[in-house]
Coordinates of C-alpha atoms and ligand atoms in Angstrom, one line a residue:
M1 CA 0.0 0.0 0.0
K2 CA 1.3 3.5 -0.8
Q3 CA 2.5 5.1 2.4
L4 CA 1.2 8.3 4.0
R5 CA 3.5 11.1 5.1
P6 CA 3.7 11.8 8.9
A7 CA 1.3 14.2 10.4
A8 CA 2.4 17.4 12.2
P9 CA 5.2 16.4 14.7
Q10 CA 3.4 17.6 17.8
L11 CA 0.8 14.8 17.2
A12 CA 3.4 12.1 17.7
S13 CA 3.0 12.0 21.5
I14 CA -0.8 12.5 21.6
E15 CA -3.4 9.8 21.9
P16 CA -6.9 10.5 20.5
Y17 CA -9.2 11.5 23.3
D18 CA -10.9 8.4 24.8
P19 CA -13.6 9.0 27.4
K20 CA -13.6 5.2 28.2
Y21 CA -17.3 5.2 27.9
I22 CA -18.4 1.6 27.8
P23 CA -22.1 0.6 28.2
A24 CA -23.1 -0.4 31.8
D25 CA -26.3 -0.4 33.8
V26 CA -25.0 2.5 35.9
M27 CA -23.2 5.1 33.9
I28 CA -21.5 7.3 36.5
S29 CA -18.1 8.0 34.8
A30 CA -18.6 11.2 32.7
N31 CA -20.0 13.8 35.1
E32 CA -23.2 14.0 33.2
N33 CA -26.6 14.9 34.7
P34 CA -28.3 11.6 35.5
L35 CA -31.7 13.0 34.5
D36 CA -32.6 14.0 30.9
V37 CA -34.3 17.3 30.1
P38 CA -37.8 17.2 31.7
F39 CA -40.6 16.0 29.4
E40 CA -42.5 19.3 29.1
I41 CA -39.4 21.1 28.1
R42 CA -38.6 18.5 25.5
R43 CA -42.0 19.0 24.0
E44 CA -41.3 22.7 23.7
I45 CA -37.9 21.9 22.2
E46 CA -39.6 19.7 19.6
R47 CA -41.8 22.7 18.6
A48 CA -38.8 25.0 18.4
I49 CA -36.9 22.6 16.2
R50 CA -39.8 22.3 13.8
K51 CA -39.3 26.0 13.0
V52 CA -35.6 25.7 12.2
P53 CA -34.8 26.1 8.5
F54 CA -32.4 23.3 7.8
N55 CA -31.3 24.7 4.4
R56 CA -30.0 27.9 5.9
Y57 CA -26.7 28.4 7.8
P58 CA -27.2 29.1 11.5
D59 CA -26.6 32.5 13.1
P60 CA -22.8 32.3 13.4
L61 CA -22.5 33.9 16.8
A62 CA -25.9 32.5 18.1
N63 CA -27.0 36.0 19.1
G64 CA -30.4 34.9 20.4
L65 CA -28.7 32.8 23.0
R66 CA -26.0 35.3 23.7
D67 CA -28.6 37.9 24.5
L68 CA -30.4 35.6 26.9
I69 CA -27.2 34.7 28.7
A70 CA -25.9 38.3 28.7
E71 CA -29.1 39.5 30.2
A72 CA -29.2 36.8 32.9
N73 CA -25.6 37.8 33.9
G74 CA -26.0 41.5 33.7
L75 CA -23.6 41.8 30.7
D76 CA -23.6 43.0 27.1
R77 CA -23.8 40.7 24.1
D78 CA -20.1 41.3 23.3
Q79 CA -19.2 39.9 26.7
V80 CA -20.6 36.4 25.8
L81 CA -19.3 33.9 23.3
M82 CA -21.0 30.6 22.4
G83 CA -19.1 27.4 21.5
N84 CA -19.7 23.8 20.4
G85 CA -19.4 22.7 24.0
G86 CA -16.9 24.2 26.4
D87 CA -14.3 21.9 24.7
E88 CA -14.4 24.0 21.5
L89 CA -13.9 27.2 23.4
L90 CA -10.9 25.7 25.3
F91 CA -9.4 24.9 21.9
D92 CA -10.1 28.4 20.6
I93 CA -8.3 29.8 23.7
A94 CA -5.2 27.7 23.0
L95 CA -5.3 28.8 19.3
A96 CA -5.7 32.5 20.1
Y97 CA -3.4 32.8 23.2
G98 CA -1.0 29.9 22.8
G99 CA 1.2 28.9 19.8
P100 CA 4.9 28.5 19.2
G101 CA 7.0 30.6 21.6
R102 CA 4.1 31.1 23.9
K103 CA 3.3 29.6 27.4
F104 CA 0.4 28.1 29.2
L105 CA 0.4 27.8 33.0
N106 CA -1.3 24.6 34.1
V107 CA -2.2 23.6 37.6
P108 CA -2.4 19.7 37.6
P109 CA -4.0 17.4 38.4
T110 CA -6.8 18.9 36.4
F111 CA -8.8 18.5 33.2
S112 CA -6.5 16.8 30.7
V113 CA -7.9 18.6 27.6
Y114 CA -6.0 21.8 28.5
V115 CA -2.6 20.0 28.1
N116 CA -3.8 18.4 24.9
N117 CA -4.8 21.7 23.4
A118 CA -1.4 23.3 24.4
Q119 CA 0.4 20.4 22.7
L120 CA -1.6 20.6 19.5
T121 CA -0.9 24.3 19.2
N122 CA 2.9 23.9 20.1
T123 CA 2.4 25.9 23.3
E124 CA 4.9 25.5 26.1
I125 CA 3.3 24.0 29.2
V126 CA 4.5 25.4 32.6
N127 CA 3.1 23.2 35.4
V128 CA 2.6 24.3 39.0
Q129 CA 1.6 21.1 40.7
R130 CA -1.2 21.1 43.3
R131 CA -0.4 20.0 46.9
R132 CA -0.9 16.4 48.0
D133 CA -4.4 17.3 49.3
F134 CA -5.0 18.9 45.8
R135 CA -5.3 22.4 47.1
I136 CA -3.6 24.9 44.7
D137 CA -0.2 26.2 45.8
E138 CA -1.5 29.7 45.5
F139 CA 1.8 31.4 46.4
A140 CA 3.7 29.4 43.7
V141 CA 1.1 30.2 41.0
V142 CA 1.0 33.9 41.7
K143 CA 4.8 34.1 41.9
R144 CA 5.1 32.3 38.5
L145 CA 2.6 34.6 36.9
E146 CA 4.4 37.6 38.2
L147 CA 7.4 36.7 36.0
G148 CA 5.2 38.1 33.2
D149 CA 5.9 35.5 30.5
I150 CA 2.7 33.3 30.7
D151 CA 0.3 34.0 27.9
Y152 CA -2.7 32.1 29.4
T153 CA -3.7 30.0 32.4
I154 CA -6.8 28.0 33.2
I155 CA -8.0 27.4 36.7
T156 CA -10.8 25.0 37.2
S157 CA -13.5 25.7 39.8
P158 CA -14.7 23.2 40.9
N159 CA -11.6 21.4 39.7
N160 CA -12.1 18.2 37.7
P161 CA -11.4 15.6 39.0
T162 CA -10.5 16.8 42.5
G163 CA -13.7 18.8 43.3
D164 CA -12.3 21.8 45.1
I165 CA -13.2 25.5 44.3
V166 CA -11.0 28.6 44.2
S167 CA -11.5 31.7 46.4
S168 CA -12.3 35.1 45.0
S169 CA -9.2 36.6 46.7
F170 CA -6.9 34.1 45.0
V171 CA -8.5 34.8 41.6
K172 CA -8.0 38.6 42.2
R173 CA -4.4 38.0 43.1
L174 CA -3.9 36.1 39.9
L175 CA -5.6 38.8 37.8
N176 CA -3.5 41.5 39.4
A177 CA -0.2 39.5 39.1
S178 CA 0.2 40.2 35.3
D179 CA -1.8 40.8 32.1
T180 CA -2.0 37.0 31.4
L181 CA -5.4 35.8 30.2
V182 CA -6.9 34.0 33.2
V183 CA -9.6 31.5 32.3
I184 CA -11.7 30.3 35.2
D185 CA -13.4 27.1 34.0
E186 CA -16.7 27.0 35.8
A187 CA -18.1 24.0 33.9
Y188 CA -19.5 22.7 37.2
F189 CA -20.3 26.0 39.0
E190 CA -24.1 25.3 39.3
F191 CA -23.2 22.5 41.8
S192 CA -20.9 24.8 43.9
R193 CA -23.0 27.9 43.4
F194 CA -19.8 29.9 43.5
T195 CA -18.7 32.1 40.6
V196 CA -16.1 34.9 39.9
R197 CA -18.6 36.6 37.6
H198 CA -18.4 39.7 39.9
L199 CA -14.8 40.3 38.8
I200 CA -15.5 40.7 35.1
E201 CA -16.0 44.5 35.2
Q202 CA -12.7 45.1 36.9
F203 CA -10.5 42.8 34.9
E204 CA -10.0 42.7 31.1
N205 CA -7.8 39.6 31.5
L206 CA -10.6 37.4 33.0
V207 CA -12.7 35.0 31.0
I208 CA -15.2 32.4 32.6
L209 CA -16.1 29.2 30.9
R210 CA -19.5 27.6 31.4
T211 CA -21.4 24.7 29.8
F212 CA -24.9 23.4 29.3
S213 CA -23.6 19.8 29.5
K214 CA -23.9 19.3 33.3
A215 CA -26.5 21.2 35.2
F216 CA -28.7 21.6 32.1
S217 CA -28.6 17.9 31.0
L218 CA -27.4 18.8 27.4
A219 CA -24.0 16.9 27.2
G220 CA -25.4 15.4 23.9
V221 CA -26.2 18.7 22.4
R222 CA -22.8 20.5 22.7
I223 CA -23.3 24.1 23.9
G224 CA -20.8 26.0 26.0
Y225 CA -20.1 29.7 26.5
L226 CA -17.6 32.2 27.8
L227 CA -18.3 35.3 29.8
G228 CA -15.6 38.0 29.9
S229 CA -14.1 41.1 28.5
E230 CA -15.0 42.2 25.0
A231 CA -11.3 42.5 24.2
A232 CA -10.5 38.8 25.0
L233 CA -13.6 37.5 23.3
R234 CA -12.8 39.6 20.2
E235 CA -9.6 37.6 19.7
L236 CA -11.4 34.3 20.2
K237 CA -13.9 35.3 17.5
K238 CA -11.0 35.4 15.0
V239 CA -10.1 31.7 15.5
R240 CA -13.5 30.1 16.1
Q241 CA -15.2 28.0 13.4
P242 CA -17.9 30.4 12.0
Y243 CA -20.8 27.9 12.2
S244 CA -19.7 25.6 15.0
V245 CA -22.9 26.1 17.0
D246 CA -25.6 24.6 14.7
A247 CA -29.1 25.9 14.4
V248 CA -30.7 22.9 16.1
S249 CA -28.4 23.2 19.1
Q250 CA -29.1 26.9 19.3
A251 CA -32.9 26.2 19.3
I252 CA -32.6 23.6 22.0
A253 CA -30.3 25.6 24.2
R254 CA -32.6 28.7 24.0
V255 CA -35.6 26.7 25.3
V256 CA -33.5 25.1 28.0
Y257 CA -32.0 28.4 29.2
E258 CA -35.5 30.1 29.3
H259 CA -36.6 27.2 31.5
R260 CA -33.4 27.1 33.6
A261 CA -35.2 27.7 36.9
E262 CA -36.9 24.3 36.4
F263 CA -33.5 22.6 36.6
E264 CA -32.9 23.9 40.1
P265 CA -34.7 21.1 42.0
G266 CA -32.6 18.6 40.1
I267 CA -29.4 20.4 41.0
D268 CA -30.5 20.5 44.6
T269 CA -31.0 16.7 44.5
I270 CA -27.5 16.2 43.0
I271 CA -26.0 18.3 45.8
E272 CA -27.8 16.3 48.4
Q273 CA -26.9 13.0 46.8
R274 CA -23.2 14.2 46.6
E275 CA -23.2 14.6 50.4
R276 CA -24.6 11.0 50.7
V277 CA -22.0 9.6 48.4
I278 CA -19.2 11.4 50.3
D279 CA -20.5 10.1 53.6
G280 CA -21.0 6.6 52.2
L281 CA -17.4 6.5 50.8
G282 CA -16.1 8.0 54.1
A283 CA -17.6 5.0 55.9
L284 CA -15.8 2.4 53.8
P285 CA -12.5 0.8 54.7
Y286 CA -9.2 1.6 52.9
T287 CA -10.8 4.7 51.3
Q288 CA -9.9 8.4 51.5
V289 CA -12.6 10.6 50.1
F290 CA -11.9 14.2 48.9
P291 CA -14.4 17.0 49.6
S292 CA -16.3 18.1 46.4
Q293 CA -18.3 21.1 45.3
A294 CA -19.2 19.5 42.0
N295 CA -21.3 16.6 40.7
Y296 CA -18.6 14.0 41.2
V297 CA -16.4 12.8 44.0
L298 CA -12.7 11.7 43.9
F299 CA -11.5 8.9 46.2
R300 CA -8.3 7.1 46.8
F301 CA -7.5 3.7 48.2
D302 CA -4.6 3.0 50.5
Q303 CA -1.8 0.5 49.5
R304 CA -3.9 -2.5 50.5
V305 CA -6.3 -2.0 47.6
D306 CA -5.6 -1.6 43.8
A307 CA -7.9 1.0 42.3
A308 CA -7.6 -0.5 38.8
D309 CA -8.7 -3.8 40.1
V310 CA -11.7 -2.2 42.0
W311 CA -12.6 -0.4 38.8
K312 CA -12.8 -3.7 37.0
K313 CA -14.8 -5.4 39.7
L314 CA -17.3 -2.4 39.7
F315 CA -17.5 -2.7 35.9
D316 CA -18.2 -6.5 36.3
A317 CA -21.1 -5.4 38.5
S318 CA -22.2 -3.1 35.6
V319 CA -21.2 0.1 37.4
L320 CA -19.0 2.4 35.3
V321 CA -16.8 4.9 37.2
R322 CA -13.7 6.7 35.9
D323 CA -10.3 5.2 36.6
F324 CA -7.6 7.8 37.2
S325 CA -5.2 5.4 38.9
R326 CA -2.6 5.8 36.2
A327 CA -2.9 9.6 35.9
P328 CA 0.1 11.5 37.3
G329 CA -0.7 12.8 40.8
L330 CA -3.9 10.7 41.0
E331 CA -2.4 7.3 41.8
N332 CA -4.8 4.8 43.1
C333 CA -7.8 7.2 42.6
L334 CA -11.2 6.7 41.1
R335 CA -13.9 9.3 40.4
V336 CA -17.6 8.7 40.6
S337 CA -20.2 11.0 39.1
I338 CA -23.3 11.6 41.2
G339 CA -26.2 9.6 39.7
T340 CA -29.8 9.1 40.8
E341 CA -30.4 7.9 44.3
E342 CA -30.8 4.3 43.1
E343 CA -27.6 4.5 41.1
N344 CA -25.6 5.9 44.0
D345 CA -27.0 3.2 46.3
R346 CA -26.0 0.5 43.8
F347 CA -22.5 2.0 43.5
L348 CA -22.0 2.2 47.2
K349 CA -23.3 -1.3 47.8
S350 CA -21.1 -2.8 45.0
L351 CA -18.0 -1.0 46.2
G352 CA -18.7 -2.0 49.8
A353 CA -19.0 -5.6 48.8
I354 CA -15.7 -5.4 46.7
L355 CA -13.8 -3.9 49.6
D356 CA -15.3 -6.4 52.1
S357 CA -13.7 -9.2 50.2
V358 CA -10.2 -7.6 50.3
G359 CA -7.7 -9.8 52.2
K360 CA -10.2 -12.6 52.6
Ligands
PMP401 N1 -14.2 21.9 31.6 C1 -14.2 20.9 32.4 C2 -13.5 21.0 33.7 C3 -14.9 19.7 32.1 O1 -14.8 18.7 32.9 C4 -15.6 19.6 30.9 C5 -16.3 18.4 30.5 N2 -15.8 17.2 30.7 C6 -15.6 20.7 30.0 C7 -14.9 21.8 30.4 C8 -16.2 20.7 28.7 O2 -17.5 20.3 28.7 P1 -18.4 20.4 27.4 O3 -17.5 20.4 26.2 O4 -19.3 19.3 27.4 O5 -19.1 21.7 27.5

């Protein structure tokens, strides 16, 4: 067969993204909302989709949605940018602010997509590792930014997969440390009810990432957005794919956002269930559970238990969680997303039985 020339050299060390999403009875591995969009809202979505002209290109910037989100957040349309999921916007940030000769400050362990995007765009990665308890080494991060050579940084709040949030005072110190673009990834903020939105007016170098994938049950639809300064978003508009947010997704997201108050009881339930899962994990032997403000919980086994083996046994019981045991800094850790009450019960019961048999 005729051979193909090599792809761009930065791809050599990259594996295609694999969410390890294998069918199971209890799917609690991807931080999704366990409940789909409520039936009445789906009916309204169906009516909205019927009106979408499929032969026409969508509104490139999704202005209808931008206006809704801007108004809800007390901002102007130019301070909102929509994307095909938060993931697309993260890539746009790397394209616009990274690149050869430029630097991204990363605070691992955190969401792996940031590093991938930096590698794809030939951006140098500067890591400031979190402490052993996963708290950010705030002094080290601020000090590193003060050197003035970092082009962009992303701080995740709540952090994925560790679950902790940042403080406003730390974010302010970051923003004051230099003119670096500071992205606060608030993909899970509805479960922590903490945002740094109030800092947008004071800081041109702040951008906040949000998504419809978690609290609003739209992981399958692909809608994310940024809030931030017009200056930063203007640069991102230059690199974004003009029609990445399709007309059907725009129509769906508009209906869901108009009904966002109806998602609040579901969010409350996830928060209550999170506390139950944290307590349940805390009562198990060999297990250290990390506090979480998100819709997932990270936990670590001591040396008597092998996390990868537990992951396999949970999967054999048709419970799918996420295995981080081979990720740097997350040795022997698993992450469980908060499911329905029944799913959480089944997870805790299965894990309890697996741990009971250790050493027997
Ligand atoms: N940021 C974080 C921290 C995430 O965990 C995710 C989803 N895994 C995203 C952004 C992107 O989510 P989406 O592309 O579904 O909006």
